[in-house]
């Protein structure tokens, strides 16, 4: 399924074949031949050593020497083997260079943004943006770039963050609350804000993003290290297998030249996965970047594939942020239409989503639209003190607001709220809704039922997660009953109600104590401890600076459901490694059948100079011993560039359960890995054998 | 092939499985300290042994302490056995336990023999009846049959404890595990086994060798000895070192078709039971069933190939137009080197069993198998003791492969690989990878040294300079590195002009190389296994979910078989090509 979420702005995938990327990658693949680079990759290092030895052997042969280890290998054969071994190393370097190249192109775009700006300090002086330190306070008027990462401490403004998020619509940033963080390099488009800088020089969000996509500080992740060890162990086995084959051959009267032994060794060691391993890791981070998620470490990406429990905030993630009017509940003796009309009138000037939803609902009750100015009504806005809003119309006061506020108002005016009111207020609260009482002067007319609206498609998404083996927990400040109801409606597995930041932290610790990996999203400052505690903490870019620093990933789109995609990318990363390892090892079977009969072509023949009994193992019917060995080596080299796209794209993850997934991948990469080289080597041999002149 | 042949095989598997499930349950109780049927009888002797050994049985040991105890114990056992064998005739007078006054074998052969018995290999360059006194056989070799079997089992138990460990680093206590293994597991079964064998005609005496006059007027010496007790533990402990040179083909070791069947059960019962024990101890019996299915599939494959190949007969028989079909009473097939009382099925099954396990006992001449039938012992050995394997050794070896399979397969389901809830990381992969490497590398290196050097070639029999010589050498070191002990006759490490070792000398190269290979390939993997157990013991357990790869279903069994075959085949294919495969293709009888 496509996990594309609404609100996700997939960055333009930078094509593999942009000219400058290709050029640079090619150049890098030669530069990376430096043994100091290769030594970090034991498999390819062995190939490089093999390339050097075969090249030296060829040079010796050219000046008239004999091939090392005896045999009657002609110089051209040694040359061809050496040539393809070098190509194998270069192809491996190319895979890494391509993966890095894409990141680097993105980094260049970002770097272009990091223009040198001059910051206006609050005291009127100016300072170069690059010299700003934590605690500096700057003023940013409309039209200017924000000089560094910080928190808005005064004012409200719209900010164009398209430079880093790709989203062109400006966002609101204001002091206090959860939308106070601003990012250096973004532009204020209206008003003026005062920002307290929270970064040290050179360590801005943009700087981190650049180093990240460039892969400059890439460290091997734990799983990558473990896999590398396994590959090294396999390499070691094959070194011994090949090294002992020489005395075995001599015992059987068959000297095997060093060139051929090296060719066999390179064919056997897991070069395919060895060549692509680092590219897979880089590409994983790159795939997240393209989904507008910045993982601050490769470790976090890997961990996201292991997530067992997902904590999701109710508001904004499971429900759309606002509650909407769903029902008018009139008091006894009040006609429903009367309540609807008053509710509508009191909401006409109310631009909040709740207010607008009341007008929409009233329309369904057949109330025609009114116009504030025609009615000469006077709007009374909501304040934290009155906790109600409404209009004054023809001397009558129409109000809607919190139940207790309305009761107090009515009582003060000399009216008496009907006993039915409290019962309705309680009922709606119990059912997970929010009641708004409606009053006209000193008479309570009824209650508006505001309901949480669950986002579309949440149930499907939770089913999807369940199939991935991930448990979802909704976190909300609502009471238990409300939470239970929303949890049931949305299909989330579990919930935490009346959640405080401490309760959230406690829940994470408890899950981790049971050995589970926990992921969560958060934006507020009070989310920071939980974000830091979670194994995968995704901070919303729109959130506070504290949250962004506590998490190990930042979602530039501030889309909390993106965790699902993050988990998929993490899983893909591991699957790709496993699949290519399996493929690489499975390939060896065919290579044995190609190379060994070629080596032992006359071994223990019944008559001198006759065919070895082992010739029946040449089941591919390869043309000649030399073309068989060359074909195996060419296949071994060519398979690397052929698989680069797969390594960069990643093997697709399907939430079909672990067993089915394993079966599928074993079939494709295990069985396929056994069969594919038989076909590939045979085809190459057809060409090579012809070129060699039959 | 005959119906009764197949029936024997099927019956064997059914009975084995039923007995192994029961014994597995019993052993799980023994090692978790639960009360068992023998507790009232054996608790006293158990406490007494702890007192004698001065150990606190309940004090848990971390992997290093456990390994240290194990190494000290084995080293002491090595020295004691060496002394016994080298002082066999200290007083130069025949006595009751050395009736023929045998001298000791030379130092080099003794080095090989001692290393062989301490490592549960029981590779024998010597012939028991012409080399060893009764005393050496009884208090020397037989004692090590018990102890080396015990050591193998406790390592497997310690690994299982590491895998299931929820907290702390303790793997249990080596001394307690060893004492319990011997008292509660090995002793009751071998006593029963010895009695059954005696009832069937296996001898148990200290008589002088008998001289018989044959109908043709020749005289023949009939060797005697305390055979039954050694025979039972030889099979039960997957030791395999025969009292007599011809091992289980000898009528005093294995007199009837029934004892043949019984001895086969003795060999496999503990390796099979350990698999079920593992399932029980992990709290999920299906884990045990999955491993049992894995090894059973490979085992039955090997048995079927060996049986069909031998029943089909040799190319020479076909070329000569000899009948190879079953015709009224005659079994047909390749009977060279086989005992009529066991028949082809009984021989194919027996030799497959003793080469998949580290037993190495034989009841027929492997070198007289057909090309394909003879390739089966080779391929069994190439699988590095994971198909049932030696007592304990088999379980811990296959568990290392499970770890590897979980790592590769686990990646393919998109999670950091977890094994029974424990995340597999660099350290475990490193240790398990090395643990798996040791045996094949030792075999290949030793074979290379032996085939490339003059000293090594000296051991190859005159007849076998071609592929046969290569096969002999490869088999010798495969067998020794797998701590198996079966031989592909012809490879010599001991020249003995006459019984009793006067004037005999060993082949130093073969004796030392073999001895070192056995020690290295036994204790290397043991230490690495204990280290793996230590690394796993303290890990946090993640509860399994839908996204977790299961290790108890068919898919995993297929994956595991694939990994085992692929690693074994990729490692040994080139070497096998030059020996058994060439021989198989050319249709020569070995």
CSV table of N, CA and C in Angstrom, one decimal, chain A residues 222-223 225-227 229-230 233 236-238 240-241 244-245 247-249 251-252 302 305-308 466-469 512-517 570-571 574-575 577-579 581-582 585-586 588-589 592-593 596 600 603-604 613-614 616-617 653 657-659 661-663 665-666 669 674, chain B residues 404 407-409 411-417 423-427 429-430 433-434 437 441 444-445 447-448 451-452 457 460 464-467 469-470 473-474 540-543 545-550 553 555-556 558-559 566-567 569-571 573-575 577-579 581-582 585-586:
chain,number,residue,atom,x,y,z
A,222,UNK,N,24.5,-0.3,14.8
A,222,UNK,CA,24.8,-1.6,15.5
A,222,UNK,C,24.5,-2.8,14.6
A,223,UNK,N,23.4,-2.8,13.9
A,223,UNK,CA,23.1,-3.9,13.0
A,223,UNK,C,24.1,-4.0,11.9
A,225,UNK,N,27.1,-3.1,11.9
A,225,UNK,CA,28.4,-3.7,12.5
A,225,UNK,C,28.3,-5.2,12.6
A,226,UNK,N,27.1,-5.7,13.1
A,226,UNK,CA,26.9,-7.1,13.3
A,226,UNK,C,27.0,-7.8,11.9
A,227,UNK,N,26.3,-7.2,10.9
A,227,UNK,CA,26.3,-7.8,9.6
A,227,UNK,C,27.7,-7.8,9.0
A,229,UNK,N,30.4,-8.1,10.6
A,229,UNK,CA,31.2,-9.2,11.2
A,229,UNK,C,30.8,-10.5,10.5
A,230,UNK,N,29.6,-10.7,10.3
A,230,UNK,CA,29.1,-11.9,9.6
A,230,UNK,C,29.8,-12.1,8.3
A,233,UNK,N,33.3,-13.0,8.6
A,233,UNK,CA,33.5,-14.4,9.0
A,233,UNK,C,33.4,-15.3,7.7
A,236,UNK,N,36.4,-15.0,5.7
A,236,UNK,CA,37.5,-15.8,6.3
A,236,UNK,C,37.3,-17.3,5.9
A,237,UNK,N,36.1,-17.8,6.0
A,237,UNK,CA,35.9,-19.2,5.6
A,237,UNK,C,36.4,-19.4,4.2
A,238,UNK,N,36.0,-18.5,3.3
A,238,UNK,CA,36.4,-18.7,1.9
A,238,UNK,C,37.8,-18.5,1.6
A,240,UNK,N,40.1,-19.5,3.6
A,240,UNK,CA,40.7,-20.8,3.9
A,240,UNK,C,40.3,-21.9,2.9
A,241,UNK,N,39.1,-21.9,2.4
A,241,UNK,CA,38.7,-22.9,1.4
A,241,UNK,C,39.5,-22.7,0.2
A,244,UNK,N,43.3,-23.6,0.9
A,244,UNK,CA,43.6,-25.1,1.0
A,244,UNK,C,43.4,-25.8,-0.3
A,245,UNK,N,42.7,-25.2,-1.2
A,245,UNK,CA,42.5,-25.8,-2.5
A,245,UNK,C,43.7,-26.0,-3.3
A,247,UNK,N,47.0,-26.8,-2.1
A,247,UNK,CA,47.6,-28.1,-1.8
A,247,UNK,C,46.7,-29.3,-2.2
A,248,UNK,N,45.4,-29.2,-2.1
A,248,UNK,CA,44.6,-30.2,-2.6
A,248,UNK,C,44.8,-30.5,-4.1
A,249,UNK,N,44.8,-29.4,-4.8
A,249,UNK,CA,45.0,-29.5,-6.3
A,249,UNK,C,46.4,-30.2,-6.6
A,251,UNK,N,48.0,-32.2,-4.8
A,251,UNK,CA,47.9,-33.6,-4.4
A,251,UNK,C,47.3,-34.4,-5.6
A,252,UNK,N,46.3,-33.7,-6.2
A,252,UNK,CA,45.6,-34.3,-7.4
A,252,UNK,C,46.4,-34.1,-8.7
A,302,UNK,N,17.4,2.7,12.3
A,302,UNK,CA,17.3,1.3,12.4
A,302,UNK,C,16.4,0.9,13.6
A,305,UNK,N,12.6,0.6,12.8
A,305,UNK,CA,12.1,-0.7,12.2
A,305,UNK,C,11.7,-1.7,13.3
A,306,UNK,N,12.2,-1.4,14.5
A,306,UNK,CA,12.0,-2.4,15.6
A,306,UNK,C,10.8,-2.0,16.5
A,307,UNK,N,10.2,-0.8,16.2
A,307,UNK,CA,9.2,-0.3,17.1
A,307,UNK,C,8.1,-1.2,17.4
A,308,UNK,N,7.8,-1.4,18.7
A,308,UNK,CA,6.7,-2.3,19.1
A,308,UNK,C,5.5,-1.5,19.5
A,466,UNK,N,-1.1,-2.8,13.0
A,466,UNK,CA,-1.3,-4.1,13.7
A,466,UNK,C,-0.6,-5.2,12.9
A,467,UNK,N,-0.9,-5.1,11.6
A,467,UNK,CA,-0.3,-6.2,10.8
A,467,UNK,C,1.2,-6.1,10.8
A,468,UNK,N,1.8,-4.9,11.0
A,468,UNK,CA,3.2,-4.8,11.1
A,468,UNK,C,3.7,-5.3,12.5
A,469,UNK,N,2.8,-5.6,13.4
A,469,UNK,CA,3.2,-6.0,14.7
A,469,UNK,C,3.4,-4.9,15.7
A,512,UNK,N,9.1,0.0,28.0
A,512,UNK,CA,10.5,-0.3,27.8
A,512,UNK,C,11.0,-1.4,28.8
A,513,UNK,N,10.5,-1.3,30.0
A,513,UNK,CA,10.8,-2.3,31.0
A,513,UNK,C,10.4,-3.7,30.6
A,514,UNK,N,9.3,-3.8,29.8
A,514,UNK,CA,8.9,-5.1,29.3
A,514,UNK,C,9.7,-5.5,28.1
A,515,UNK,N,10.6,-4.6,27.7
A,515,UNK,CA,11.5,-5.0,26.6
A,515,UNK,C,10.9,-4.5,25.2
A,516,UNK,N,10.0,-3.6,25.3
A,516,UNK,CA,9.4,-3.1,24.0
A,516,UNK,C,10.1,-1.8,23.6
A,517,UNK,N,10.2,-1.6,22.3
A,517,UNK,CA,10.7,-0.3,21.8
A,517,UNK,C,9.5,0.6,21.5
A,570,UNK,N,12.6,2.2,8.2
A,570,UNK,CA,13.5,1.4,9.1
A,570,UNK,C,13.4,-0.1,8.7
A,571,UNK,N,12.3,-0.6,8.5
A,571,UNK,CA,12.1,-2.0,8.2
A,571,UNK,C,12.8,-2.3,6.8
A,574,UNK,N,16.5,-2.8,7.0
A,574,UNK,CA,17.0,-4.1,7.5
A,574,UNK,C,16.7,-5.2,6.4
A,575,UNK,N,15.5,-5.2,5.8
A,575,UNK,CA,15.1,-6.2,4.9
A,575,UNK,C,16.1,-6.2,3.7
A,577,UNK,N,19.1,-5.3,3.6
A,577,UNK,CA,20.4,-5.9,4.0
A,577,UNK,C,20.3,-7.4,4.0
A,578,UNK,N,19.2,-7.9,4.7
A,578,UNK,CA,19.1,-9.4,4.8
A,578,UNK,C,18.9,-10.0,3.4
A,579,UNK,N,18.1,-9.4,2.6
A,579,UNK,CA,17.8,-9.9,1.3
A,579,UNK,C,19.1,-10.0,0.4
A,581,UNK,N,22.1,-10.1,1.5
A,581,UNK,CA,23.1,-11.0,2.1
A,581,UNK,C,22.7,-12.4,1.6
A,582,UNK,N,21.4,-12.7,1.7
A,582,UNK,CA,21.0,-14.0,1.3
A,582,UNK,C,21.3,-14.3,-0.2
A,585,UNK,N,25.0,-14.9,-0.8
A,585,UNK,CA,25.5,-16.2,-0.4
A,585,UNK,C,25.0,-17.3,-1.3
A,586,UNK,N,23.7,-17.1,-1.7
A,586,UNK,CA,23.1,-18.2,-2.5
A,586,UNK,C,23.7,-18.2,-3.9
A,588,UNK,N,26.7,-18.3,-4.6
A,588,UNK,CA,27.9,-19.1,-4.6
A,588,UNK,C,27.8,-20.4,-5.2
A,589,UNK,N,26.6,-21.0,-5.1
A,589,UNK,CA,26.3,-22.3,-5.6
A,589,UNK,C,26.7,-22.4,-7.1
A,592,UNK,N,30.4,-22.0,-7.9
A,592,UNK,CA,31.1,-23.3,-7.8
A,592,UNK,C,31.0,-24.1,-9.0
A,593,UNK,N,29.8,-24.2,-9.5
A,593,UNK,CA,29.5,-25.1,-10.7
A,593,UNK,C,30.2,-24.5,-11.9
A,596,UNK,N,34.7,-24.6,-10.5
A,596,UNK,CA,35.4,-25.8,-10.1
A,596,UNK,C,35.7,-26.8,-11.2
A,600,UNK,N,39.4,-28.1,-12.5
A,600,UNK,CA,39.8,-29.5,-12.4
A,600,UNK,C,39.4,-30.2,-13.8
A,603,UNK,N,41.8,-33.1,-14.1
A,603,UNK,CA,42.2,-33.8,-12.8
A,603,UNK,C,41.7,-35.3,-12.8
A,604,UNK,N,42.7,-36.1,-12.5
A,604,UNK,CA,42.4,-37.5,-12.4
A,604,UNK,C,41.6,-38.1,-13.6
A,613,UNK,N,36.8,-36.9,-14.7
A,613,UNK,CA,35.5,-37.3,-14.4
A,613,UNK,C,34.6,-36.2,-13.9
A,614,UNK,N,35.2,-35.1,-13.4
A,614,UNK,CA,34.5,-34.0,-12.8
A,614,UNK,C,33.8,-33.2,-13.9
A,616,UNK,N,31.4,-33.7,-15.7
A,616,UNK,CA,29.9,-33.7,-15.6
A,616,UNK,C,29.4,-32.6,-14.8
A,617,UNK,N,30.2,-32.0,-13.9
A,617,UNK,CA,29.7,-30.9,-13.1
A,617,UNK,C,29.5,-29.6,-13.8
A,653,UNK,N,8.6,-3.3,1.8
A,653,UNK,CA,8.1,-3.9,3.0
A,653,UNK,C,6.6,-4.1,2.8
A,657,UNK,N,2.8,-9.9,8.0
A,657,UNK,CA,3.2,-10.8,9.0
A,657,UNK,C,4.6,-11.3,8.7
A,658,UNK,N,5.3,-11.6,9.8
A,658,UNK,CA,6.8,-11.9,9.7
A,658,UNK,C,7.0,-13.2,8.9
A,659,UNK,N,6.2,-14.2,9.2
A,659,UNK,CA,6.4,-15.5,8.5
A,659,UNK,C,6.2,-15.4,7.0
A,661,UNK,N,6.3,-12.8,5.2
A,661,UNK,CA,7.4,-11.9,4.6
A,661,UNK,C,8.7,-12.7,4.5
A,662,UNK,N,9.0,-13.5,5.5
A,662,UNK,CA,10.2,-14.3,5.4
A,662,UNK,C,10.2,-15.3,4.2
A,663,UNK,N,9.0,-15.9,4.1
A,663,UNK,CA,8.8,-16.9,3.1
A,663,UNK,C,9.0,-16.2,1.7
A,665,UNK,N,10.6,-13.4,1.0
A,665,UNK,CA,11.9,-12.9,0.7
A,665,UNK,C,12.9,-14.1,0.5
A,666,UNK,N,12.7,-15.2,1.2
A,666,UNK,CA,13.5,-16.4,1.0
A,666,UNK,C,13.4,-16.9,-0.4
A,669,UNK,N,14.9,-14.0,-2.9
A,669,UNK,CA,16.4,-13.7,-2.8
A,669,UNK,C,17.2,-15.0,-2.5
A,674,UNK,N,19.9,-18.5,-6.0
A,674,UNK,CA,20.6,-19.7,-6.4
A,674,UNK,C,20.5,-19.8,-8.0
B,404,UNK,N,22.7,-17.9,13.7
B,404,UNK,CA,23.1,-17.3,12.4
B,404,UNK,C,21.8,-17.2,11.5
B,407,UNK,N,19.7,-14.5,12.5
B,407,UNK,CA,20.2,-13.1,12.1
B,407,UNK,C,19.9,-12.8,10.7
B,408,UNK,N,20.2,-13.8,9.8
B,408,UNK,CA,20.0,-13.5,8.4
B,408,UNK,C,18.5,-13.4,8.1
B,409,UNK,N,17.7,-14.3,8.6
B,409,UNK,CA,16.3,-14.3,8.4
B,409,UNK,C,15.6,-13.2,9.0
B,411,UNK,N,16.6,-10.3,9.7
B,411,UNK,CA,16.8,-9.0,8.9
B,411,UNK,C,15.7,-9.0,7.8
B,412,UNK,N,15.4,-10.1,7.2
B,412,UNK,CA,14.4,-10.1,6.1
B,412,UNK,C,13.0,-9.9,6.5
B,413,UNK,N,12.7,-9.8,7.8
B,413,UNK,CA,11.3,-9.5,8.2
B,413,UNK,C,11.3,-8.0,8.7
B,414,UNK,N,12.5,-7.4,8.6
B,414,UNK,CA,12.5,-5.9,8.9
B,414,UNK,C,12.6,-5.5,10.4
B,415,UNK,N,13.2,-6.4,11.2
B,415,UNK,CA,13.5,-6.0,12.5
B,415,UNK,C,14.9,-6.4,12.9
B,416,UNK,N,15.5,-5.7,13.9
B,416,UNK,CA,16.8,-6.2,14.4
B,416,UNK,C,16.5,-7.6,14.8
B,417,UNK,N,17.3,-8.6,14.3
B,417,UNK,CA,17.0,-10.0,14.6
B,417,UNK,C,16.9,-10.3,16.1
B,423,UNK,N,17.7,-9.6,21.4
B,423,UNK,CA,18.3,-9.0,20.2
B,423,UNK,C,19.7,-9.5,19.9
B,424,UNK,N,20.0,-9.9,18.7
B,424,UNK,CA,21.3,-10.4,18.3
B,424,UNK,C,22.1,-9.2,17.8
B,425,UNK,N,23.3,-9.1,18.5
B,425,UNK,CA,24.1,-7.9,18.1
B,425,UNK,C,25.5,-8.4,17.7
B,426,UNK,N,26.4,-7.5,17.5
B,426,UNK,CA,27.7,-7.8,17.0
B,426,UNK,C,28.4,-8.9,17.8
B,427,UNK,N,28.4,-8.8,19.1
B,427,UNK,CA,29.1,-9.7,19.9
B,427,UNK,C,28.7,-11.2,19.7
B,429,UNK,N,27.1,-12.4,17.1
B,429,UNK,CA,27.4,-12.8,15.8
B,429,UNK,C,28.9,-13.2,15.6
B,430,UNK,N,29.7,-12.4,16.3
B,430,UNK,CA,31.2,-12.6,16.2
B,430,UNK,C,31.5,-14.0,16.8
B,433,UNK,N,29.8,-16.9,14.9
B,433,UNK,CA,30.4,-17.1,13.6
B,433,UNK,C,31.7,-17.8,13.8
B,434,UNK,N,32.5,-17.4,14.7
B,434,UNK,CA,33.8,-18.1,15.0
B,434,UNK,C,33.5,-19.6,15.4
B,437,UNK,N,33.0,-21.6,12.6
B,437,UNK,CA,34.1,-21.7,11.7
B,437,UNK,C,35.2,-22.7,12.2
B,441,UNK,N,37.3,-25.1,9.6
B,441,UNK,CA,38.7,-24.6,9.3
B,441,UNK,C,39.7,-25.6,9.7
B,444,UNK,N,39.9,-28.4,7.2
B,444,UNK,CA,40.6,-28.1,5.9
B,444,UNK,C,42.0,-27.8,6.1
B,445,UNK,N,42.4,-27.1,7.1
B,445,UNK,CA,43.8,-26.8,7.3
B,445,UNK,C,44.6,-28.1,7.5
B,447,UNK,N,43.8,-31.2,6.6
B,447,UNK,CA,43.9,-32.0,5.4
B,447,UNK,C,44.9,-31.4,4.4
B,448,UNK,N,44.9,-30.0,4.4
B,448,UNK,CA,45.9,-29.4,3.5
B,448,UNK,C,47.3,-29.7,3.9
B,451,UNK,N,48.1,-33.4,3.2
B,451,UNK,CA,48.2,-33.9,1.8
B,451,UNK,C,49.4,-33.2,1.1
B,452,UNK,N,49.8,-32.0,1.7
B,452,UNK,CA,50.9,-31.3,1.0
B,452,UNK,C,52.3,-31.8,1.5
B,457,UNK,N,51.8,-37.5,4.0
B,457,UNK,CA,51.5,-38.6,3.0
B,457,UNK,C,52.0,-40.0,3.5
B,460,UNK,N,49.2,-42.3,4.4
B,460,UNK,CA,48.2,-42.8,3.4
B,460,UNK,C,48.6,-44.3,3.0
B,464,UNK,N,46.1,-46.4,-1.8
B,464,UNK,CA,45.3,-45.3,-2.0
B,464,UNK,C,46.1,-44.0,-2.4
B,465,UNK,N,46.8,-44.0,-3.5
B,465,UNK,CA,47.6,-42.8,-3.8
B,465,UNK,C,46.7,-41.8,-4.6
B,466,UNK,N,45.7,-42.3,-5.2
B,466,UNK,CA,44.9,-41.4,-6.0
B,466,UNK,C,43.8,-40.7,-5.2
B,467,UNK,N,42.6,-40.6,-5.8
B,467,UNK,CA,41.5,-40.0,-5.0
B,467,UNK,C,41.3,-40.7,-3.7
B,469,UNK,N,43.5,-41.9,-1.6
B,469,UNK,CA,44.4,-41.4,-0.6
B,469,UNK,C,43.8,-40.0,-0.1
B,470,UNK,N,43.3,-39.3,-1.1
B,470,UNK,CA,42.8,-38.0,-0.7
B,470,UNK,C,41.6,-38.2,0.2
B,473,UNK,N,42.6,-39.2,3.8
B,473,UNK,CA,43.1,-38.1,4.5
B,473,UNK,C,42.0,-37.1,5.0
B,474,UNK,N,41.2,-36.7,4.0
B,474,UNK,CA,40.1,-35.8,4.3
B,474,UNK,C,39.2,-36.4,5.4
B,540,UNK,N,18.0,-8.3,27.7
B,540,UNK,CA,16.5,-8.0,27.9
B,540,UNK,C,15.7,-8.8,26.9
B,541,UNK,N,14.5,-9.2,27.3
B,541,UNK,CA,13.7,-10.0,26.4
B,541,UNK,C,12.6,-9.1,25.9
B,542,UNK,N,12.4,-9.1,24.5
B,542,UNK,CA,11.3,-8.4,23.9
B,542,UNK,C,10.2,-9.3,23.7
B,543,UNK,N,9.0,-9.0,24.1
B,543,UNK,CA,7.9,-10.0,23.8
B,543,UNK,C,7.7,-10.1,22.3
B,545,UNK,N,5.8,-10.4,18.8
B,545,UNK,CA,4.6,-9.9,18.2
B,545,UNK,C,4.4,-10.4,16.8
B,546,UNK,N,3.5,-9.8,16.1
B,546,UNK,CA,3.2,-10.3,14.7
B,546,UNK,C,4.4,-10.0,13.9
B,547,UNK,N,5.2,-9.0,14.2
B,547,UNK,CA,6.3,-8.6,13.3
B,547,UNK,C,7.6,-9.4,13.6
B,548,UNK,N,7.5,-10.2,14.7
B,548,UNK,CA,8.7,-11.0,15.1
B,548,UNK,C,8.9,-12.2,14.3
B,549,UNK,N,10.1,-12.5,13.8
B,549,UNK,CA,10.3,-13.8,13.1
B,549,UNK,C,10.1,-14.9,14.1
B,550,UNK,N,9.4,-15.9,13.7
B,550,UNK,CA,9.2,-17.1,14.5
B,550,UNK,C,10.3,-18.1,14.3
B,553,UNK,N,8.4,-22.5,13.3
B,553,UNK,CA,7.5,-23.0,12.3
B,553,UNK,C,8.2,-23.5,11.1
B,555,UNK,N,8.6,-22.4,8.0
B,555,UNK,CA,9.5,-21.5,7.3
B,555,UNK,C,10.9,-21.5,7.9
B,556,UNK,N,10.9,-21.4,9.2
B,556,UNK,CA,12.2,-21.4,9.9
B,556,UNK,C,13.0,-22.7,9.7
B,558,UNK,N,12.9,-24.6,7.1
B,558,UNK,CA,13.5,-24.5,5.8
B,558,UNK,C,14.7,-23.6,5.7
B,559,UNK,N,14.6,-22.5,6.4
B,559,UNK,CA,15.7,-21.5,6.4
B,559,UNK,C,16.9,-22.1,7.1
B,566,UNK,N,24.0,-24.9,3.1
B,566,UNK,CA,24.8,-24.0,2.3
B,566,UNK,C,26.2,-23.8,2.9
B,567,UNK,N,26.2,-23.5,4.2
B,567,UNK,CA,27.5,-23.3,4.8
B,567,UNK,C,28.4,-24.6,4.7
B,569,UNK,N,28.1,-27.1,2.5
B,569,UNK,CA,28.4,-27.4,1.1
B,569,UNK,C,29.5,-26.4,0.6
B,570,UNK,N,29.3,-25.1,0.9
B,570,UNK,CA,30.2,-24.1,0.3
B,570,UNK,C,31.6,-24.3,0.9
B,571,UNK,N,31.7,-24.8,2.1
B,571,UNK,CA,33.0,-25.0,2.8
B,571,UNK,C,33.7,-26.2,2.2
B,573,UNK,N,32.7,-28.4,-0.5
B,573,UNK,CA,32.4,-28.9,-1.8
B,573,UNK,C,33.7,-29.1,-2.6
B,574,UNK,N,34.7,-28.1,-2.6
B,574,UNK,CA,35.9,-28.3,-3.4
B,574,UNK,C,36.7,-29.5,-2.9
B,575,UNK,N,36.7,-29.7,-1.6
B,575,UNK,CA,37.5,-30.8,-1.1
B,575,UNK,C,36.8,-32.1,-1.4
B,577,UNK,N,35.0,-32.8,-3.8
B,577,UNK,CA,35.1,-33.0,-5.3
B,577,UNK,C,36.3,-33.9,-5.6
B,578,UNK,N,37.4,-33.6,-4.9
B,578,UNK,CA,38.6,-34.3,-5.3
B,578,UNK,C,38.7,-35.7,-4.7
B,579,UNK,N,37.9,-36.0,-3.7
B,579,UNK,CA,37.9,-37.3,-3.1
B,579,UNK,C,36.6,-38.1,-3.4
B,581,UNK,N,33.7,-37.4,-4.5
B,581,UNK,CA,32.8,-37.2,-5.6
B,581,UNK,C,33.5,-37.8,-6.9
B,582,UNK,N,34.8,-37.6,-7.0
B,582,UNK,CA,35.5,-38.2,-8.1
B,582,UNK,C,35.3,-39.7,-8.1
B,585,UNK,N,31.8,-40.6,-9.1
B,585,UNK,CA,31.6,-40.5,-10.5
B,585,UNK,C,32.2,-41.6,-11.3
B,586,UNK,N,33.4,-42.0,-10.8
B,586,UNK,CA,34.0,-43.0,-11.6
B,586,UNK,C,33.5,-44.4,-11.3
